[in-house]
XYZ file of C-alpha atoms in Angstrom:
665
model
C -25.693 -0.445 -27.251
C -28.166 -0.154 -24.175
C -28.589 -1.564 -20.351
C -30.723 -4.410 -22.085
C -28.456 -4.816 -23.936
C -25.735 -5.577 -22.267
C -27.582 -7.686 -20.328
C -28.448 -10.315 -23.188
C -25.792 -10.282 -24.813
C -23.231 -11.273 -21.335
C -26.101 -13.006 -20.307
C -25.940 -15.435 -23.358
C -22.233 -15.882 -23.381
C -22.191 -16.438 -19.472
C -25.659 -18.258 -18.247
C -26.865 -19.431 -21.144
C -29.788 -17.695 -21.525
C -32.040 -17.742 -24.039
C -33.247 -14.729 -25.658
C -36.882 -16.683 -25.417
C -37.618 -16.610 -21.784
C -37.204 -13.505 -18.742
C -34.284 -13.027 -16.294
C -36.997 -13.946 -13.589
C -37.454 -16.834 -15.775
C -33.748 -17.927 -16.423
C -33.514 -17.640 -12.962
C -36.596 -20.386 -11.787
C -35.183 -22.213 -14.220
C -31.135 -22.089 -13.991
C -29.542 -25.205 -12.007
C -26.199 -23.923 -11.990
C -24.125 -21.801 -9.230
C -24.351 -18.386 -10.796
C -27.208 -17.153 -8.978
C -27.025 -19.560 -6.118
C -28.195 -18.158 -2.786
C -28.259 -14.690 -4.892
C -32.233 -13.167 -4.419
C -31.942 -12.327 -8.406
C -30.494 -12.046 -11.508
C -26.757 -11.360 -10.609
C -26.346 -10.227 -13.908
C -29.291 -8.160 -14.263
C -28.751 -6.703 -10.663
C -26.073 -5.081 -12.582
C -25.702 -1.271 -12.756
C -25.634 -0.361 -16.518
C -21.654 0.757 -15.429
C -21.190 -2.381 -14.686
C -22.023 -4.227 -17.548
C -20.702 -2.142 -19.932
C -17.328 -1.756 -18.739
C -17.695 -6.347 -18.875
C -19.062 -5.308 -22.365
C -15.278 -3.726 -23.513
C -12.894 -4.939 -25.457
C -10.076 -7.340 -25.103
C -8.401 -5.815 -28.231
C -7.544 -2.446 -26.306
C -6.472 -0.952 -23.029
C -9.133 0.109 -20.001
C -8.486 2.269 -17.081
C -11.341 0.998 -15.007
C -11.266 3.678 -11.829
C -13.277 1.909 -9.126
C -14.646 4.054 -6.091
C -14.429 2.512 -3.039
C -17.894 -0.294 -2.590
C -18.196 -0.352 -6.671
C -18.157 -3.842 -6.412
C -15.059 -3.771 -8.224
C -14.371 -7.456 -7.520
C -17.475 -8.398 -8.685
C -16.654 -7.154 -12.005
C -13.682 -8.722 -13.030
C -15.551 -11.696 -11.641
C -17.758 -11.078 -14.523
C -15.355 -9.727 -16.475
C -13.043 -12.262 -16.501
C -16.225 -15.670 -17.146
C -17.437 -13.756 -20.091
C -14.667 -14.122 -21.630
C -13.772 -17.055 -20.654
C -16.067 -18.160 -22.217
C -15.734 -16.650 -25.399
C -12.116 -17.733 -25.323
C -11.217 -20.915 -28.247
C -7.510 -20.767 -27.516
C -6.469 -23.913 -25.521
C -2.403 -22.780 -25.123
C -3.295 -19.243 -24.671
C -5.241 -17.319 -21.306
C -6.231 -14.044 -20.200
C -3.804 -13.480 -16.561
C -5.553 -12.138 -14.027
C -3.264 -10.806 -12.064
C -4.384 -8.614 -7.821
C -0.955 -8.314 -5.223
C -2.783 -10.730 -1.879
C -3.641 -14.440 -1.998
C -7.011 -13.457 -0.411
C -7.637 -11.412 -3.299
C -6.827 -13.922 -5.413
C -8.721 -16.978 -3.652
C -11.535 -14.311 -3.187
C -11.659 -13.958 -7.627
C -11.099 -18.049 -7.817
C -14.038 -18.641 -6.258
C -15.688 -15.179 -9.086
C -15.080 -16.852 -12.526
C -15.401 -20.349 -11.071
C -18.715 -19.208 -9.435
C -19.615 -17.385 -13.260
C -18.182 -19.553 -15.867
C -19.182 -23.061 -14.118
C -16.413 -24.431 -14.557
C -13.580 -25.556 -11.437
C -10.893 -25.709 -13.665
C -9.365 -22.456 -15.026
C -6.228 -23.748 -17.070
C -5.496 -22.437 -20.342
C -5.503 -19.244 -18.084
C -3.738 -18.277 -15.096
C -5.257 -16.085 -11.560
C -2.657 -15.525 -9.471
C -1.384 -12.381 -7.481
C 1.132 -10.950 -9.542
C 4.466 -11.834 -7.687
C 3.594 -15.281 -8.281
C 2.837 -15.334 -12.000
C 6.756 -13.180 -12.174
C 8.464 -15.964 -10.340
C 6.656 -18.607 -12.328
C 6.569 -18.091 -15.735
C 9.067 -15.114 -16.117
C 11.965 -15.866 -13.885
C 12.591 -19.154 -12.466
C 11.683 -21.151 -16.047
C 14.794 -18.374 -17.692
C 16.505 -16.287 -14.661
C 19.345 -18.780 -14.829
C 20.870 -17.980 -17.960
C 20.534 -14.150 -16.967
C 22.857 -14.226 -14.090
C 24.869 -17.681 -14.458
C 23.133 -19.277 -11.453
C 24.083 -23.226 -11.759
C 21.471 -24.433 -9.740
C 22.011 -27.394 -7.655
C 20.947 -30.768 -8.617
C 19.103 -29.760 -11.740
C 16.964 -27.559 -10.680
C 17.866 -23.711 -11.168
C 14.592 -21.955 -9.174
C 16.252 -19.348 -6.799
C 15.516 -19.691 -3.394
C 14.069 -15.747 -2.460
C 15.377 -14.820 0.522
C 12.918 -12.184 2.368
C 14.822 -8.379 3.623
C 13.278 -8.822 6.791
C 15.952 -12.564 8.084
C 18.647 -11.611 10.607
C 22.159 -12.218 9.727
C 22.591 -12.687 13.138
C 20.764 -16.119 13.170
C 21.672 -16.340 8.980
C 25.290 -16.730 9.457
C 25.744 -17.900 5.109
C 23.911 -13.618 4.563
C 27.769 -12.616 5.616
C 28.606 -13.341 2.521
C 26.839 -11.198 0.452
C 27.623 -8.952 2.395
C 27.947 -4.843 0.872
C 31.923 -3.575 -0.051
C 29.590 -0.193 1.762
C 28.795 -0.152 4.880
C 26.221 2.144 6.903
C 27.208 4.621 8.625
C 24.231 6.475 11.529
C 22.996 8.615 13.220
C 25.505 7.462 16.375
C 29.030 7.466 13.937
C 29.101 3.468 14.875
C 28.321 1.965 11.310
C 26.380 -1.116 9.913
C 26.478 -3.960 6.780
C 24.655 -3.048 4.577
C 23.353 -7.170 2.991
C 22.817 -7.629 0.046
C 19.384 -9.202 0.583
C 18.900 -5.675 1.941
C 19.143 -4.183 -1.034
C 16.904 -3.066 -4.443
C 17.231 -0.325 -7.180
C 14.540 1.800 -8.208
C 14.515 1.303 -12.388
C 11.553 5.417 -11.800
C 14.133 6.365 -10.274
C 17.388 5.017 -11.721
C 18.262 4.957 -7.595
C 19.785 1.446 -5.672
C 17.736 1.805 -1.925
C 18.772 -0.247 1.006
C 16.995 -1.304 4.356
C 18.588 -0.449 7.522
C 17.019 -2.701 10.609
C 13.014 -4.126 9.658
C 11.573 -0.558 8.288
C 14.454 1.587 7.869
C 14.680 2.467 4.229
C 17.237 4.615 2.179
C 17.900 5.573 -0.966
C 22.044 5.239 -2.133
C 21.873 8.734 -2.919
C 20.236 10.705 -0.798
C 22.747 8.881 2.061
C 26.034 9.652 0.083
C 24.578 13.539 0.433
C 24.438 13.415 4.289
C 26.371 15.913 5.200
C 28.241 13.163 7.958
C 28.954 11.593 4.708
C 30.503 13.014 2.471
C 31.599 15.083 6.149
C 34.050 10.978 6.715
C 34.505 11.046 2.387
C 35.764 14.522 3.551
C 38.821 13.187 5.191
C 39.210 9.689 3.472
C 39.992 12.063 0.619
C 42.758 13.957 2.547
C 44.592 11.121 1.436
C 42.703 9.482 -2.026
C 41.257 11.474 -3.708
C 38.357 9.331 -5.945
C 37.956 7.838 -1.835
C 34.389 6.939 -2.277
C 33.060 8.153 -5.482
C 29.182 7.623 -6.096
C 29.564 5.986 -9.579
C 32.495 3.307 -6.697
C 29.169 3.157 -4.863
C 26.946 2.189 -7.192
C 28.743 -0.533 -8.776
C 29.857 -2.007 -5.299
C 26.356 -2.252 -4.776
C 25.193 -3.239 -8.512
C 28.079 -6.422 -8.344
C 26.908 -7.066 -4.132
C 23.576 -8.033 -6.060
C 25.045 -10.465 -8.633
C 26.689 -12.175 -7.159
C 23.630 -12.826 -4.548
C 21.984 -13.685 -7.874
C 24.942 -15.653 -9.246
C 24.266 -18.496 -6.425
C 20.616 -18.679 -7.217
C 19.145 -16.403 -4.631
C 16.936 -13.507 -4.690
C 14.536 -10.722 -2.824
C 10.380 -10.442 -4.032
C 11.630 -7.172 -5.900
C 14.789 -8.606 -7.512
C 12.401 -10.618 -9.243
C 10.419 -7.599 -11.360
C 14.845 -7.228 -12.180
C 15.000 -10.093 -13.126
C 11.704 -10.202 -14.786
C 12.459 -6.851 -16.982
C 15.933 -7.151 -18.689
C 14.034 -11.789 -18.707
C 11.187 -9.572 -21.443
C 13.762 -7.996 -23.139
C 14.703 -10.300 -24.959
C 13.073 -13.328 -26.382
C 11.372 -14.310 -23.665
C 9.086 -11.458 -23.547
C 7.535 -12.277 -26.886
C 6.286 -15.924 -26.065
C 5.358 -14.465 -23.186
C 2.571 -12.199 -24.467
C 1.909 -15.125 -26.823
C 1.045 -17.456 -23.619
C -0.908 -14.975 -22.420
C -1.891 -11.706 -25.107
C -4.469 -9.993 -22.280
C -3.694 -9.530 -18.358
C -6.499 -8.345 -15.263
C -4.452 -5.862 -12.882
C -6.643 -5.880 -9.364
C -5.946 -2.528 -7.880
C -3.693 -1.125 -9.493
C -3.552 1.754 -7.811
C -0.732 -0.530 -5.996
C 1.511 -1.319 -8.655
C 5.674 -0.210 -7.343
C 7.686 1.774 -9.378
C 9.391 -2.065 -10.988
C 5.622 -3.416 -11.746
C 4.349 -0.713 -13.543
C 7.660 -1.726 -15.327
C 7.160 -5.064 -15.692
C 3.544 -4.165 -16.672
C 5.390 -1.796 -19.939
C 6.869 -4.462 -20.616
C 4.960 -7.200 -21.301
C 2.760 -4.514 -23.725
C 5.561 -3.905 -25.561
C 6.126 -7.736 -26.039
C 2.640 -7.341 -27.124
C -0.343 -7.565 -24.083
C -3.936 -6.355 -23.627
C -3.520 -4.843 -19.980
C -6.981 -4.014 -18.172
C -6.380 -1.298 -15.156
C -8.814 -2.161 -12.273
C -8.296 -0.221 -9.156
C -8.941 3.294 -7.214
C -5.770 5.843 -7.130
C -7.627 7.461 -4.140
C -7.139 4.520 -2.184
C -3.059 3.748 -3.430
C -1.008 3.508 0.601
C 2.175 1.504 -0.128
C 4.896 4.853 -0.062
C 6.651 2.071 2.324
C 6.940 -0.367 -1.486
C 7.568 2.885 -3.821
C 4.528 2.954 -4.872
C 3.467 6.964 -6.745
C -0.166 7.523 -7.199
C 1.306 9.616 -9.704
C 3.351 7.543 -12.227
C 0.932 5.088 -12.391
C -1.728 7.829 -13.157
C 0.236 8.675 -16.440
C 1.346 5.300 -17.466
C -3.082 4.372 -17.379
C -3.806 7.970 -19.336
C -3.863 7.101 -22.553
C -5.239 3.691 -22.109
C -9.999 3.807 -22.615
C -11.029 4.962 -20.040
C -14.323 3.357 -17.677
C -15.540 4.241 -14.272
C -18.010 2.449 -11.233
C -18.663 5.541 -9.497
C -21.514 4.520 -7.363
C -20.877 3.299 -3.479
C -22.895 -0.163 -2.735
C -21.235 -0.218 0.541
C -21.707 2.693 2.671
C -24.638 4.516 3.648
C -25.141 8.241 1.736
C -23.435 9.587 5.384
C -20.257 8.061 5.034
C -19.877 8.483 1.813
C -20.192 12.548 2.113
C -17.355 11.819 4.791
C -15.312 9.948 2.113
C -15.473 12.640 -0.520
C -14.668 15.518 1.596
C -11.901 14.253 2.380
C -10.206 13.539 -0.704
C -11.642 16.417 -2.334
C -14.218 15.584 -4.608
C -17.669 15.415 -6.291
C -18.398 12.639 -7.753
C -19.501 8.808 -6.038
C -22.993 8.073 -5.814
C -24.282 6.150 -2.293
C -26.295 2.554 -3.350
C -27.286 2.169 0.134
C -30.218 2.442 1.001
C -30.557 0.975 4.218
C -29.472 4.475 6.622
C -29.991 1.964 9.899
C -28.553 5.495 12.084
C -29.802 8.072 9.840
C -27.069 11.466 11.463
C -25.936 8.769 14.040
C -23.580 7.362 10.837
C -20.868 9.482 11.702
C -19.463 9.863 15.616
C -16.366 10.158 17.841
C -15.191 9.474 20.768
C -12.474 11.859 23.307
C -9.659 8.470 25.083
C -7.361 9.324 27.300
C -6.078 5.421 26.078
C -6.606 3.968 22.706
C -8.500 1.723 25.507
C -10.468 4.177 25.417
C -12.136 4.639 22.458
C -12.843 0.700 22.122
C -14.832 0.598 25.870
C -16.799 3.884 24.531
C -17.322 1.571 21.322
C -18.550 -1.282 22.792
C -21.089 0.846 24.481
C -22.567 2.313 21.717
C -22.369 -0.926 19.510
C -24.228 -2.068 22.201
C -26.629 0.552 22.559
C -27.846 0.594 19.066
C -27.727 -3.370 19.162
C -24.675 -4.102 16.764
C -22.376 -5.745 19.015
C -23.472 -9.116 16.733
C -23.261 -7.794 13.364
C -19.162 -6.958 11.443
C -16.863 -5.137 13.508
C -13.943 -3.998 14.011
C -11.275 -1.508 14.801
C -8.217 -0.284 12.318
C -5.405 1.725 13.902
C -2.387 2.720 11.360
C 0.896 1.374 13.026
C 1.334 -2.844 13.920
C 2.618 -1.801 17.053
C -0.542 -0.683 18.962
C -2.612 -3.663 17.124
C -0.843 -5.207 18.610
C -0.587 -2.892 22.146
C -4.492 -3.645 21.970
C -4.834 -7.247 21.448
C -2.389 -7.716 24.414
C -0.689 -9.574 22.044
C 3.070 -8.618 22.922
C 5.263 -7.137 26.060
C 6.995 -4.598 24.374
C 10.531 -5.436 24.676
C 10.438 -8.600 25.883
C 9.526 -9.664 22.508
C 12.636 -9.128 21.070
C 15.051 -10.221 23.828
C 12.393 -13.272 25.436
C 10.288 -14.914 22.818
C 9.850 -18.357 24.675
C 8.603 -16.599 27.634
C 6.582 -14.749 25.913
C 5.894 -17.184 23.715
C 4.153 -19.222 26.670
C 2.285 -16.533 28.534
C 0.087 -16.314 25.107
C -0.546 -19.599 24.706
C -1.412 -20.187 27.145
C -5.617 -18.872 27.206
C -4.557 -16.534 24.597
C -6.688 -15.636 21.567
C -5.715 -16.849 18.128
C -4.141 -13.910 17.918
C -2.265 -14.397 21.099
C -1.409 -17.215 20.016
C -0.405 -16.950 16.697
C 2.846 -14.490 17.987
C 3.479 -16.693 19.997
C 3.673 -20.122 17.755
C 6.228 -16.429 15.691
C 8.090 -15.680 18.866
C 8.058 -19.603 19.624
C 9.435 -20.752 16.262
C 12.177 -17.332 16.001
C 13.954 -19.102 18.864
C 13.730 -22.367 19.095
C 15.190 -21.761 15.441
C 18.062 -20.622 16.284
C 18.663 -24.069 18.380
C 17.517 -26.270 14.654
C 18.252 -24.314 11.899
C 18.591 -20.863 9.937
C 14.892 -19.170 10.387
C 13.452 -17.604 7.315
C 10.468 -15.353 8.021
C 7.607 -14.223 10.803
C 5.111 -15.927 7.907
C 7.339 -19.620 8.312
C 6.954 -19.271 11.748
C 10.682 -18.765 10.898
C 10.599 -23.097 9.867
C 14.056 -23.471 9.024
C 14.990 -24.206 5.730
C 15.948 -27.733 6.650
C 12.996 -28.038 7.249
C 11.015 -28.863 4.415
C 6.549 -28.376 5.551
C 5.190 -25.559 7.232
C 2.241 -26.780 8.337
C 4.520 -29.334 10.460
C 6.318 -26.902 11.776
C 3.584 -25.045 13.282
C 2.271 -28.526 14.498
C 6.114 -28.799 16.219
C 5.397 -25.485 17.965
C 2.067 -25.454 19.049
C 3.001 -29.359 21.198
C 5.983 -27.758 22.451
C 4.146 -24.851 23.726
C 1.141 -26.833 25.707
C 4.047 -29.397 26.075
C 6.518 -25.503 28.521
C 2.874 -24.834 29.634
C 2.228 -28.584 31.044
C 5.571 -27.609 33.489
C 4.757 -26.455 36.448
C 8.219 -25.096 36.641
C 8.015 -23.467 32.780
C 4.174 -22.398 33.057
C 5.680 -20.247 36.457
C 5.325 -16.641 36.269
C 6.253 -16.063 39.366
C 9.673 -16.444 38.992
C 12.772 -14.699 37.296
C 13.358 -14.651 34.098
C 16.529 -16.017 35.285
C 15.010 -18.688 37.256
C 12.915 -19.503 33.994
C 16.155 -19.944 32.440
C 18.055 -22.056 34.665
C 14.586 -24.499 34.532
C 14.998 -24.323 29.977
C 18.272 -25.639 30.407
C 17.062 -29.113 32.029
C 13.536 -29.370 30.621
C 13.586 -27.999 26.475
C 16.173 -30.443 24.925
C 13.523 -33.947 26.503
C 10.703 -31.245 25.170
C 12.090 -30.916 21.657
C 13.542 -34.396 21.809
C 10.524 -35.873 22.882
C 8.008 -33.455 19.897
C 10.612 -34.783 17.483
C 9.165 -36.955 15.477
C 6.943 -34.365 13.918
C 8.921 -32.920 11.796
C 11.104 -35.547 11.325
C 10.423 -36.787 7.979
C 10.994 -33.281 6.425
C 13.721 -32.603 8.437
C 17.104 -33.680 5.526
C 19.540 -32.815 9.303
C 18.560 -35.938 10.435
C 21.356 -36.186 13.593
C 20.252 -33.691 15.947
C 22.172 -33.817 19.753
C 18.620 -32.398 21.614
C 20.496 -32.947 24.997
C 23.843 -30.396 23.990
C 21.323 -27.888 21.802
C 20.604 -25.601 24.899
C 23.190 -24.507 26.720
C 25.023 -21.661 28.158
C 25.702 -20.344 24.957
C 22.568 -21.276 22.951
C 20.016 -20.010 25.903
C 21.359 -17.187 28.049
C 18.472 -15.007 29.890
C 18.628 -11.188 28.502
C 20.757 -8.175 29.422
C 19.245 -6.670 32.725
C 16.571 -9.233 33.584
C 17.419 -12.215 35.375
C 16.327 -10.794 38.281
C 13.206 -9.362 36.670
C 10.139 -11.069 37.733
C 8.791 -11.534 34.823
C 5.420 -11.247 35.477
C 1.338 -11.992 33.720
C 0.319 -9.822 30.996
C -2.169 -7.377 31.730
C -5.599 -8.402 30.058
C -7.496 -6.059 32.182
C -8.825 -4.715 28.595
C -10.099 -8.523 27.008
C -11.731 -6.443 23.757
C -13.276 -9.391 21.426
C -14.119 -7.325 19.033
C -11.534 -8.026 16.010
C -8.255 -5.660 15.886
C -6.441 -4.614 11.649
C -4.292 -2.232 10.538
C -5.839 0.092 7.957
C -3.336 -1.350 5.333
C -5.126 -5.348 6.234
C -8.147 -3.043 5.897
C -8.236 -1.939 2.596
C -10.361 -4.287 0.024
C -13.127 -5.403 3.246
C -16.688 -4.479 3.796
C -17.767 -3.727 7.124
C -20.741 -3.524 9.106
C -19.073 -0.273 11.425
C -15.129 -0.256 11.998
C -13.697 1.827 14.977
C -10.651 3.832 13.702
C -8.330 5.133 15.988
C -5.924 8.140 15.759
C -2.501 8.596 16.280
C -1.862 10.947 19.139
C 0.445 12.838 17.313
C 1.397 13.356 14.248
C 4.440 11.135 13.979
C 3.082 7.709 12.448
C 3.010 9.529 8.884
C -1.145 8.749 8.483
C -2.304 8.458 11.345
C -3.345 11.711 12.955
C -7.509 12.425 12.546
C -6.340 16.498 11.935
C -3.163 17.103 10.905
C -3.120 14.097 8.394
C -6.996 12.350 7.122
C -8.130 16.023 6.951
C -5.250 18.817 6.309
C -2.999 16.857 5.540
C -1.488 15.452 1.450
C -0.723 12.875 -0.567
C -0.522 9.668 1.312
C -1.451 10.957 4.521
C -4.910 11.930 3.123
C -5.442 8.341 1.092
C -4.904 6.555 4.026
C -7.483 8.078 6.272
C -9.906 7.680 3.446
C -9.638 3.695 2.929
C -10.266 3.616 6.825
C -13.486 5.653 6.901
C -14.578 3.757 3.747
C -14.452 0.165 4.865
C -18.249 0.841 6.812
C -21.085 -0.142 6.271
C -23.313 2.043 8.983
C -21.789 3.646 11.632
C -17.834 5.390 11.396
C -16.083 5.886 14.242
C -12.501 8.286 15.421
C -11.401 7.411 18.979
C -9.897 10.853 19.024
C -6.873 12.362 21.227
C -8.454 14.999 23.840
C -9.445 18.179 21.531
C -9.689 21.732 22.114
C -13.578 23.780 21.348
C -11.704 24.663 17.961
C -11.400 21.010 17.139
C -14.363 19.569 18.354
C -16.417 22.337 15.288
C -14.361 21.145 13.183
C -15.241 17.984 13.640
C -18.815 18.377 13.783
C -18.228 20.404 10.548
C -17.703 17.152 8.881
C -20.566 15.381 10.253
C -19.577 13.724 13.147
C -21.728 14.019 16.858
C -20.534 13.231 20.151
C -21.223 10.243 21.421
C -21.426 10.322 24.580
C -24.314 12.003 23.693
C -25.308 8.467 22.835
C -24.923 6.196 25.019
């Protein structure tokens, strides 16, 4: 089939276009949503390779390799709508799965536009985790784990691995018998919600703190651990054999599951076990076809879930770009994904509609390919599309970026600043006070809430929720503003926090940041209980606990000034630079499109994937892919902010097409 034949068949199904009229006539006559607010027919504007994929059979597994800016989301929406409009079953459907709620919303919107329907049933569009959670684990996992349910409710409570034990003492019930030997020779406990198992590696892993992950096999072989074991084996020849450690980890997890708790990754393990039963066949009958958007983000365990579904009869279409696989911390291995999709029918989208040819040429060099074509003909800046600025401090790069946007009259366009680390993001947004965030969260929250930017106010709610949840109950996660589990509405919890912060700021004493932290606590113990009680009616109807004693809640034991800060003056948050350009992490920008971007390199190579030379140009694996993702978000202008360079490094950057921004402003 040629392009015209593809167009005709797709338009006939999706739009109901008659063969007797042209696409121009159909566009003019149509009164539906398919081409609404578009300048031309959406079917006719597609490339042949896009249409060819839409026409690909759903009776065979397919891998659609889609480069950055290739219109992948639009194509997925069109493909899903095309198949849904042909669908003739009322008890079976197609599952379109992605990894974030934002991506889900976009695909739902595209499908509704192309189908002209508000409802998608019997089909499903959502995140992979919600699909596994809703259709596989929650209905059936209790039969596997022995969970007896509560009031005939057999659904599992999802516990995030970052939930702190110190404010959730009930987690002590699920402590592993094996402890962690830290570098300073101190021991720390390992809890069930910090433990996971990777089926691909056949190894347990666990987290210490927020982000430090250890593989059990690697931890076991550490010299300090081996020395400890050797000493103990003088008296017990079988002390801490590996099979014993694995048994302890497994049993810790099983007790956790039996009580009705699991982590997000536990859902994958439970799903894999369930899919081997007759349940797997039922799921395959219900959803015989599955689309996986952003397949490069599949972790090893998620890949195993996919394999299990295929073994039960599901047909799978994987769509993505392995060069944008940047979730190694989630145990994503693009080589494993490539191996899995290698047996699929291969299709490709190689035209980048987003970026001008200079940015596309750079991105190709970053990942050592020569197969991407730029279709963005609006080359507004020509040879000035790639710019670098040197900095002493990252703020310097932002100031220079602002100047060049003003120079080219780009200030009103969609501009973003991208950084590798969330800590740098918070620092540049002036949304953090470093260690004070942890030590005095309510004081910092009050400061950020006062005349704050939207991002500062979001951080303020998180910090306020973190402190207040310690008084009202066990907080959940930062995503829910640490809403206590006894309070059923996160929305009203957020409203409650907003009102509490407003009331704190109305207090002359508590809004005075020229006093010491100790003095602030002294005032807070007298006023906070009254404030919480006054605002409590906002959440009262959603609170399982009805007899809160606010007067006794905030006392010396429950709210002490942090160590070393009693006589420290609070002071104002430094706001010498008030940046109006939104700042994102590189990971958070994946899938986004902007007119211009400033990508700020770290000063050194200690942060994996953050340094312009060691990682983006000369790195390997994920470090290089992070540079590729960051550098493919912009349409017209890509700016790199780099630390001060020597003459050799300047020549290196120029060889990649960059020009010195100082010469332009």
